[in-house]
Phi, psi and omega in degrees: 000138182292095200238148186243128153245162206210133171150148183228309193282188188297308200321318171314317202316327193284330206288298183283339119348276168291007173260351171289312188320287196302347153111034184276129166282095188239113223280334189188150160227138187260105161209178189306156192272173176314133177223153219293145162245145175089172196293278011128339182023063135292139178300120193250088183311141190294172158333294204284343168272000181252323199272324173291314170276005178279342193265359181076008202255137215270155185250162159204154180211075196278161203293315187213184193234358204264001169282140184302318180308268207308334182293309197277345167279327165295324139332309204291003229237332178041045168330136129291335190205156194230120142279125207251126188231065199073036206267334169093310164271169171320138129251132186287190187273306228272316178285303174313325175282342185315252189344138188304333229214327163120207186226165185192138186235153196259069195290170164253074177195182183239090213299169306328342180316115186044078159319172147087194218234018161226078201255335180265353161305299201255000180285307173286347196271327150305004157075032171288149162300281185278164130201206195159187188234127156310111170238117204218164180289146171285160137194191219282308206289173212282104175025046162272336199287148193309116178291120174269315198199158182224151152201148184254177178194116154000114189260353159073209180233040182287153162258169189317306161355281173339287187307291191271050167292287191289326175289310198275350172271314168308309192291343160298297193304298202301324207291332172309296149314296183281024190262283208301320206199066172322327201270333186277027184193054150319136194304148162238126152336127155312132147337171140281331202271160183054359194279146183246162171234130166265058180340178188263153172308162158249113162348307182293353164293344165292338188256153208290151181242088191269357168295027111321163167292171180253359166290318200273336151324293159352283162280000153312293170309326171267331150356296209246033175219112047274319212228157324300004154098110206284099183251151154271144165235131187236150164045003178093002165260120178286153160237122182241119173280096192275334162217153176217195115289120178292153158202162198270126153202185205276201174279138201221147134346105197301073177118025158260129182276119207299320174202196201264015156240049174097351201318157182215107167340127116239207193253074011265226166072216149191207182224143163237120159272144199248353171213145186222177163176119184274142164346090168105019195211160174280172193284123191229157167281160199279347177305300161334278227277311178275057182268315183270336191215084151343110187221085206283148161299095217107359180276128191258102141345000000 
Protein backbone atom coordinates (compact mmCIF):
# COMPACT_ATOMS: atom_id res chain seq x y z
CA UNK A 1 0.00 0.00 0.00
CA UNK A 2 1.10 3.58 -1.10
CA UNK A 3 1.19 5.36 2.30
CA UNK A 4 2.01 9.59 3.42
CA UNK A 5 2.93 9.40 6.76
CA UNK A 6 2.15 12.30 9.23
CA UNK A 7 3.82 12.37 12.65
CA UNK A 8 6.52 14.09 14.79
CA UNK A 9 7.05 13.14 18.15
CA UNK A 10 8.93 9.68 19.84
CA UNK A 11 5.25 8.49 20.23
CA UNK A 12 5.10 8.07 16.09
CA UNK A 13 8.33 6.62 15.78
CA UNK A 14 7.22 2.53 16.45
CA UNK A 15 4.66 3.66 13.98
CA UNK A 16 6.40 4.64 11.27
CA UNK A 17 8.60 1.59 11.60
CA UNK A 18 6.34 -0.91 11.20
CA UNK A 19 4.84 0.13 8.49
CA UNK A 20 8.09 -0.09 6.33
CA UNK A 21 8.81 -3.26 8.30
CA UNK A 22 5.69 -4.80 7.24
CA UNK A 23 6.41 -4.15 3.68
CA UNK A 24 4.48 -0.67 3.34
CA UNK A 25 5.50 1.84 0.39
CA UNK A 26 5.72 5.05 2.31
CA UNK A 27 5.75 7.35 -0.29
CA UNK A 28 6.64 10.80 2.03
CA UNK A 29 6.82 11.53 5.81
CA UNK A 30 5.13 14.61 6.78
CA UNK A 31 6.41 16.22 10.26
CA UNK A 32 6.86 19.25 12.47
CA UNK A 33 9.82 21.57 10.96
CA UNK A 34 12.84 21.43 12.85
CA UNK A 35 12.69 23.55 16.20
CA UNK A 36 15.37 25.08 18.05
CA UNK A 37 16.68 22.85 20.95
CA UNK A 38 19.45 22.59 24.17
CA UNK A 39 21.15 25.62 25.92
CA UNK A 40 22.66 26.59 22.33
CA UNK A 41 18.56 26.50 20.94
CA UNK A 42 20.06 24.82 17.20
CA UNK A 43 17.40 23.59 15.12
CA UNK A 44 16.60 20.22 16.13
CA UNK A 45 14.82 17.56 13.62
CA UNK A 46 11.75 15.77 15.18
CA UNK A 47 11.98 12.10 15.84
CA UNK A 48 10.21 11.15 13.35
CA UNK A 49 12.26 13.33 10.81
CA UNK A 50 15.83 11.73 12.16
CA UNK A 51 14.16 8.05 11.98
CA UNK A 52 12.72 8.72 8.61
CA UNK A 53 16.04 9.65 7.04
CA UNK A 54 17.88 7.06 8.80
CA UNK A 55 15.64 4.98 6.42
CA UNK A 56 15.98 6.72 3.50
CA UNK A 57 12.51 8.18 3.03
CA UNK A 58 11.97 11.49 1.66
CA UNK A 59 10.79 14.01 4.32
CA UNK A 60 8.91 17.27 4.18
CA UNK A 61 7.98 19.68 7.06
CA UNK A 62 5.86 22.36 5.67
CA UNK A 63 4.79 25.51 8.57
CA UNK A 64 0.94 24.56 7.38
CA UNK A 65 -0.85 22.64 4.86
CA UNK A 66 -3.58 25.14 4.28
CA UNK A 67 -1.65 26.66 0.94
CA UNK A 68 -2.56 25.42 -2.60
CA UNK A 69 1.28 24.64 -3.13
CA UNK A 70 1.44 22.51 -0.22
CA UNK A 71 -1.90 20.67 -1.17
CA UNK A 72 -0.82 19.91 -4.47
CA UNK A 73 2.39 18.38 -3.51
CA UNK A 74 0.97 16.14 -1.20
CA UNK A 75 -1.44 15.14 -3.40
CA UNK A 76 1.10 14.70 -6.31
CA UNK A 77 2.73 11.79 -3.70
CA UNK A 78 -0.41 9.82 -4.49
CA UNK A 79 -1.27 7.95 -1.07
CA UNK A 80 -3.30 5.25 -0.98
CA UNK A 81 -3.61 6.30 2.70
CA UNK A 82 -2.33 8.86 4.78
CA UNK A 83 -1.18 7.73 8.67
CA UNK A 84 -1.76 10.19 10.85
CA UNK A 85 0.56 9.92 14.59
CA UNK A 86 0.83 12.88 16.50
CA UNK A 87 1.40 15.24 13.80
CA UNK A 88 0.53 18.20 15.34
CA UNK A 89 -1.01 20.17 12.63
CA UNK A 90 -5.20 20.80 11.03
CA UNK A 91 -5.30 18.76 7.94
CA UNK A 92 -7.55 21.29 5.88
CA UNK A 93 -10.24 19.01 3.67
CA UNK A 94 -8.46 19.14 0.19
CA UNK A 95 -5.61 16.77 2.43
CA UNK A 96 -7.82 14.65 4.18
CA UNK A 97 -9.83 13.78 0.70
CA UNK A 98 -6.17 13.55 -1.06
CA UNK A 99 -5.51 9.81 -0.38
CA UNK A 100 -7.41 7.11 -2.41
CA UNK A 101 -8.54 5.60 1.02
CA UNK A 102 -9.13 8.66 3.42
CA UNK A 103 -6.81 9.13 6.26
CA UNK A 104 -6.87 7.11 9.41
CA UNK A 105 -5.11 8.29 12.83
CA UNK A 106 -3.35 6.30 15.66
CA UNK A 107 -4.80 8.40 18.87
CA UNK A 108 -3.93 7.53 22.51
CA UNK A 109 -7.06 7.21 24.23
CA UNK A 110 -9.76 4.76 24.16
CA UNK A 111 -12.13 7.30 22.03
CA UNK A 112 -14.64 8.93 22.91
CA UNK A 113 -12.67 9.41 25.53
CA UNK A 114 -10.04 12.24 25.66
CA UNK A 115 -10.17 14.16 22.20
CA UNK A 116 -7.29 16.21 21.75
CA UNK A 117 -3.90 16.61 22.07
CA UNK A 118 -2.33 15.46 25.60
CA UNK A 119 -5.05 12.40 25.99
CA UNK A 120 -2.18 10.33 28.17
CA UNK A 121 -1.47 13.59 30.48
CA UNK A 122 -5.09 13.73 31.37
CA UNK A 123 -5.74 10.03 31.36
CA UNK A 124 -3.41 9.97 34.46
CA UNK A 125 -3.91 13.11 35.82
CA UNK A 126 -8.14 11.80 36.03
CA UNK A 127 -7.22 8.88 37.98
CA UNK A 128 -8.46 6.29 34.62
CA UNK A 129 -7.82 2.62 35.27
CA UNK A 130 -7.30 2.17 31.56
CA UNK A 131 -6.52 3.38 28.87
CA UNK A 132 -5.22 2.41 24.80
CA UNK A 133 -5.25 3.26 21.64
CA UNK A 134 -7.81 4.17 18.65
CA UNK A 135 -7.07 3.47 15.35
CA UNK A 136 -9.79 5.66 13.72
CA UNK A 137 -10.91 7.31 10.42
CA UNK A 138 -10.21 11.44 9.84
CA UNK A 139 -12.71 14.02 8.96
CA UNK A 140 -12.67 17.64 9.49
CA UNK A 141 -14.04 17.52 13.63
CA UNK A 142 -11.62 17.37 16.69
CA UNK A 143 -11.08 13.10 16.71
CA UNK A 144 -14.97 12.63 15.94
CA UNK A 145 -14.33 10.17 13.08
CA UNK A 146 -15.27 6.29 13.20
CA UNK A 147 -13.56 4.05 15.00
CA UNK A 148 -11.68 0.91 13.26
CA UNK A 149 -9.93 -0.67 16.03
CA UNK A 150 -9.10 -0.40 19.58
CA UNK A 151 -6.67 -1.74 22.49
CA UNK A 152 -6.50 -1.47 25.96
CA UNK A 153 -4.09 -1.47 28.54
CA UNK A 154 -3.79 -0.78 32.50
CA UNK A 155 -2.51 2.54 33.34
CA UNK A 156 -1.55 1.51 36.82
CA UNK A 157 1.09 3.54 38.52
CA UNK A 158 3.00 3.95 34.73
CA UNK A 159 4.25 7.42 34.23
CA UNK A 160 3.53 9.48 31.28
CA UNK A 161 7.04 8.60 29.79
CA UNK A 162 6.12 4.91 30.66
CA UNK A 163 2.81 4.80 28.81
CA UNK A 164 3.69 6.33 25.90
CA UNK A 165 5.94 4.01 25.34
CA UNK A 166 3.68 1.31 25.68
CA UNK A 167 0.58 3.16 23.92
CA UNK A 168 2.87 3.81 20.99
CA UNK A 169 4.12 0.30 20.40
CA UNK A 170 0.67 -1.33 20.82
CA UNK A 171 -0.61 1.53 18.37
CA UNK A 172 2.03 0.32 15.51
CA UNK A 173 1.27 -3.07 16.16
CA UNK A 174 -2.66 -2.76 16.08
CA UNK A 175 -2.53 -0.05 12.95
CA UNK A 176 -0.64 -2.32 11.10
CA UNK A 177 -2.99 -4.98 11.51
CA UNK A 178 -5.95 -3.51 10.75
CA UNK A 179 -3.73 -2.27 7.44
CA UNK A 180 -3.13 -5.80 6.65
CA UNK A 181 -7.12 -7.14 6.52
CA UNK A 182 -9.14 -3.67 6.07
CA UNK A 183 -12.24 -5.51 5.76
CA UNK A 184 -11.95 -7.33 9.10
CA UNK A 185 -12.44 -3.48 10.52
CA UNK A 186 -15.34 -1.70 9.74
CA UNK A 187 -15.75 2.06 10.70
CA UNK A 188 -18.04 2.29 13.85
CA UNK A 189 -19.68 5.65 14.96
CA UNK A 190 -18.26 7.13 18.13
CA UNK A 191 -20.96 7.21 21.23
CA UNK A 192 -22.35 10.56 22.06
CA UNK A 193 -22.15 9.18 25.57
CA UNK A 194 -18.81 9.97 26.96
CA UNK A 195 -16.52 12.16 25.60
CA UNK A 196 -13.75 14.06 27.17
CA UNK A 197 -11.11 16.87 25.73
CA UNK A 198 -7.56 16.47 26.70
CA UNK A 199 -6.33 19.93 26.30
CA UNK A 200 -2.52 20.69 25.45
CA UNK A 201 -0.44 20.85 28.37
CA UNK A 202 0.35 24.20 29.89
CA UNK A 203 3.51 24.14 31.96
CA UNK A 204 2.44 25.88 34.53
CA UNK A 205 0.34 22.89 35.39
CA UNK A 206 3.45 21.54 36.39
CA UNK A 207 3.98 22.93 39.23
CA UNK A 208 2.94 21.17 42.44
CA UNK A 209 -0.12 22.44 44.50
CA UNK A 210 0.20 20.49 47.78
CA UNK A 211 -3.36 21.69 48.91
CA UNK A 212 -4.31 18.77 46.48
CA UNK A 213 -4.76 15.24 48.04
CA UNK A 214 -1.76 13.59 48.00
CA UNK A 215 -3.40 10.37 45.29
CA UNK A 216 -3.64 13.69 42.84
CA UNK A 217 -0.47 14.67 43.66
CA UNK A 218 0.86 11.71 42.87
CA UNK A 219 -0.72 11.60 39.57
CA UNK A 220 0.72 15.21 38.86
CA UNK A 221 3.98 13.47 39.27
CA UNK A 222 3.57 11.09 36.93
CA UNK A 223 1.38 12.82 34.94
CA UNK A 224 4.27 15.16 34.09
CA UNK A 225 7.33 12.45 33.90
CA UNK A 226 9.61 12.86 32.20
CA UNK A 227 8.85 16.19 31.12
CA UNK A 228 7.99 18.72 32.02
CA UNK A 229 8.64 17.52 35.34
CA UNK A 230 5.93 18.20 38.30
CA UNK A 231 8.20 20.60 40.55
CA UNK A 232 8.25 22.91 43.95
CA UNK A 233 10.21 25.66 44.47
CA UNK A 234 12.61 26.13 47.88
CA UNK A 235 15.24 28.78 48.54
CA UNK A 236 15.02 29.77 44.74
CA UNK A 237 15.75 26.55 43.56
CA UNK A 238 13.07 24.67 41.15
CA UNK A 239 13.14 20.87 42.55
CA UNK A 240 11.44 18.54 40.23
CA UNK A 241 9.79 15.14 41.47
CA UNK A 242 9.97 12.73 39.20
CA UNK A 243 8.62 9.66 41.01
CA UNK A 244 7.08 9.59 44.53
CA UNK A 245 4.57 7.98 47.11
CA UNK A 246 1.29 8.65 48.57
CA UNK A 247 1.08 7.95 52.05
CA UNK A 248 -1.62 8.03 54.58
CA UNK A 249 -0.42 10.46 57.73
CA UNK A 250 -1.72 12.58 60.15
CA UNK A 251 -2.54 16.09 59.88
CA UNK A 252 -0.15 18.43 58.78
CA UNK A 253 0.03 21.61 57.46
CA UNK A 254 -0.62 21.47 53.50
CA UNK A 255 3.38 21.84 51.72
CA UNK A 256 5.24 21.04 55.07
CA UNK A 257 7.83 18.80 55.19
CA UNK A 258 7.53 16.38 57.74
CA UNK A 259 10.53 14.59 58.06
CA UNK A 260 14.19 14.14 56.84
CA UNK A 261 12.95 12.13 54.12
CA UNK A 262 11.59 15.11 52.01
CA UNK A 263 8.09 13.50 53.15
CA UNK A 264 5.92 16.38 52.10
CA UNK A 265 1.89 17.51 53.59
CA UNK A 266 -0.74 17.36 51.41
CA UNK A 267 -4.65 17.97 51.79
CA UNK A 268 -4.93 15.12 53.03
CA UNK A 269 -2.08 12.67 53.14
CA UNK A 270 1.35 13.28 51.82
CA UNK A 271 4.24 12.32 49.35
CA UNK A 272 7.66 10.91 49.77
CA UNK A 273 9.38 11.70 46.91
CA UNK A 274 11.92 8.61 45.46
CA UNK A 275 13.48 10.61 42.24
CA UNK A 276 14.13 14.06 42.46
CA UNK A 277 16.39 16.84 40.02
CA UNK A 278 17.29 20.04 40.77
CA UNK A 279 17.42 22.72 37.74
CA UNK A 280 21.16 21.66 35.75
CA UNK A 281 21.87 18.61 37.67
CA UNK A 282 20.82 14.87 37.21
CA UNK A 283 17.96 12.90 38.33
CA UNK A 284 19.15 11.51 41.80
CA UNK A 285 17.28 10.04 45.11
CA UNK A 286 16.56 12.61 47.65
CA UNK A 287 18.93 11.05 50.36
CA UNK A 288 21.75 12.26 47.09
CA UNK A 289 20.47 15.86 46.90
CA UNK A 290 20.05 16.75 50.49
CA UNK A 291 23.51 15.52 51.12
CA UNK A 292 24.24 19.13 49.03
CA UNK A 293 21.29 20.86 49.24
CA UNK A 294 19.70 20.89 52.89
CA UNK A 295 15.80 20.92 52.87
CA UNK A 296 15.31 21.12 56.67
CA UNK A 297 12.43 19.62 58.53
CA UNK A 298 9.82 22.13 59.43
CA UNK A 299 10.02 23.80 55.55
CA UNK A 300 6.78 25.24 54.39
CA UNK A 301 6.69 24.70 50.60
Amino acid sequence: MRITFMGTPEFAVPTLSALVAAGHDVVAVYTQPPRPAGRGKALAPSPVQRRAEEMGLPVRYPVSLKGTEAQEEFRAFGPDIAVVAAYGLILPRAVLDAPRLGCVNVHASLLPRWRGGAPIHRAILAGDSKTGVTIMGMEAGLDTGPMLATVETEVARKTAGALTGELADLGADLLVTVLGDPDSYPPIAQPNEGVTYAAKIDKAEARIDFMASATQTERQVRAFAPTPGAFFEVAGDRVRILSAEPLITGAARPGLVIDEALTIACNPGAIRPTLVQRAGRGAMKPADMLRGFVIPVGTQL
